[in-house]
Amino acid sequence: HARILELLEGYPDITAQRIFEELEAVGYDGGYTAVKDHVRRLRPRSAPEPSKETPKYGPGTMAESDWSPYSIKFTHAPRALVQAFSYVLTYSTRKHFALYERSDLHALMDGHVAAFERFGGAAHECKYDNQKAVVLGREGGQPIYNPRFLAFSTHYDFRPVACRPRRPNDKPRVERAFWEFERSFLNGREFRDLDDMRVQ
């Protein structure tokens, strides 16, 4: 016990396997599982990482948009991968969802138009991940936007903002929207087919 505490104090991230080896070297003849369980009880628990602060935006200033795929078992149609589109206004957190068979440029634009009609307009800016319909690639760390989507955004008078690669926290509201979609819409429901799912 004393040797384990000494090792944990000197090397906070030491593994239970390494501690077991050190104990064996000084005559411990017990099993690894007992050491592992004891180390787990003694190791100080790391403090939870504080939530990251999200920027605050005024009404109509910023939106977030993304896709999430769901494998849906329909009751009267073959199982299918359904792409859920979401557009969230960051100030009010009002959400719009639409369901598609693909997450291509045409579906993306259709989802936006439906959201704009529902909300009576578009936010001045909208955050996206690096989906090809919006961002073709990066050069020197800067996004190269899809010209067809830029033409679309210019027509509807909003500016796309590409998030940093692999940083879901850059658009937390739309990520949370899918969490709510899964728990508050998909759970406890059955769908005949995609049309029925859209109606529901």
Coordinates of C-alpha atoms in Angstrom, one line a residue, residues 89-179:
L89 CA -30.5 29.9 -34.5
T90 CA -27.9 30.3 -31.8
Y91 CA -29.6 33.2 -29.9
S92 CA -33.1 31.7 -29.6
T93 CA -32.0 28.1 -30.1
R94 CA -35.0 27.6 -32.4
K95 CA -34.4 24.5 -34.5
H96 CA -35.4 23.3 -38.0
F97 CA -34.9 19.6 -39.0
A98 CA -35.4 18.1 -42.4
L99 CA -34.8 14.5 -43.6
Y100 CA -33.1 13.4 -46.8
E101 CA -31.8 10.3 -48.5
R102 CA -28.4 12.1 -49.2
S103 CA -26.5 14.9 -47.7
D104 CA -25.4 16.5 -50.9
L105 CA -25.4 20.2 -52.0
H106 CA -28.9 20.1 -53.3
A107 CA -30.3 18.6 -50.1
L108 CA -28.2 21.2 -48.1
M109 CA -29.7 24.1 -50.1
D110 CA -33.2 22.7 -49.9
G111 CA -32.9 22.3 -46.1
H112 CA -31.7 25.9 -45.8
V113 CA -34.6 27.3 -47.9
A114 CA -37.1 25.4 -45.8
A115 CA -35.5 26.8 -42.6
F116 CA -35.6 30.3 -43.9
E117 CA -39.2 30.0 -44.8
R118 CA -40.0 28.6 -41.3
F119 CA -38.1 31.4 -39.5
G120 CA -39.0 34.2 -41.9
G121 CA -35.4 34.9 -42.9
A122 CA -31.8 33.8 -42.5
A123 CA -29.2 34.6 -39.8
H124 CA -26.3 36.9 -41.1
E125 CA -23.8 34.1 -40.6
C126 CA -23.9 30.3 -40.4
K127 CA -21.3 27.9 -39.0
Y128 CA -20.5 24.6 -40.8
D129 CA -18.1 21.7 -40.5
N130 CA -15.9 20.9 -43.5
Q131 CA -18.5 19.1 -45.6
K132 CA -17.6 19.2 -49.3
A133 CA -20.9 20.9 -50.2
V134 CA -19.6 24.0 -48.2
V135 CA -15.8 23.7 -48.0
L136 CA -13.8 22.1 -50.9
G137 CA -10.6 22.1 -49.0
R138 CA -8.1 24.2 -47.1
E139 CA -5.0 26.1 -48.1
G140 CA -2.7 27.6 -45.5
G141 CA -5.3 26.8 -42.9
Q142 CA -7.9 28.9 -44.7
P143 CA -11.1 27.3 -46.1
I144 CA -11.8 27.2 -49.8
Y145 CA -15.5 27.6 -50.1
N146 CA -17.6 25.8 -52.7
P147 CA -18.4 28.4 -55.4
R148 CA -21.9 27.0 -55.9
F149 CA -22.7 27.3 -52.1
L150 CA -21.2 30.8 -52.1
A151 CA -23.6 31.8 -54.9
F152 CA -26.5 30.3 -52.8
S153 CA -25.4 32.1 -49.6
T154 CA -25.0 35.4 -51.5
H155 CA -28.5 35.1 -53.0
Y156 CA -29.9 34.6 -49.5
D157 CA -27.6 37.3 -48.0
F158 CA -25.7 35.2 -45.4
R159 CA -22.1 34.4 -44.9
P160 CA -20.8 30.8 -44.3
V161 CA -18.3 30.3 -41.5
A162 CA -16.2 27.1 -41.6
C163 CA -15.3 25.6 -38.3
R164 CA -11.9 24.3 -37.5
P165 CA -11.5 20.6 -38.5
R166 CA -12.4 18.0 -35.9
R167 CA -13.7 20.6 -33.4
P168 CA -17.4 19.8 -32.7
N169 CA -17.4 22.4 -29.8
D170 CA -17.2 25.1 -32.4
K171 CA -20.9 24.6 -33.1
P172 CA -22.3 23.2 -29.8
R173 CA -25.9 24.1 -30.4
V174 CA -26.4 22.1 -33.5
E175 CA -24.6 19.1 -31.9
R176 CA -27.0 19.4 -28.9
A177 CA -29.9 19.6 -31.4
F178 CA -29.1 16.2 -32.7
W179 CA -28.8 14.8 -29.2

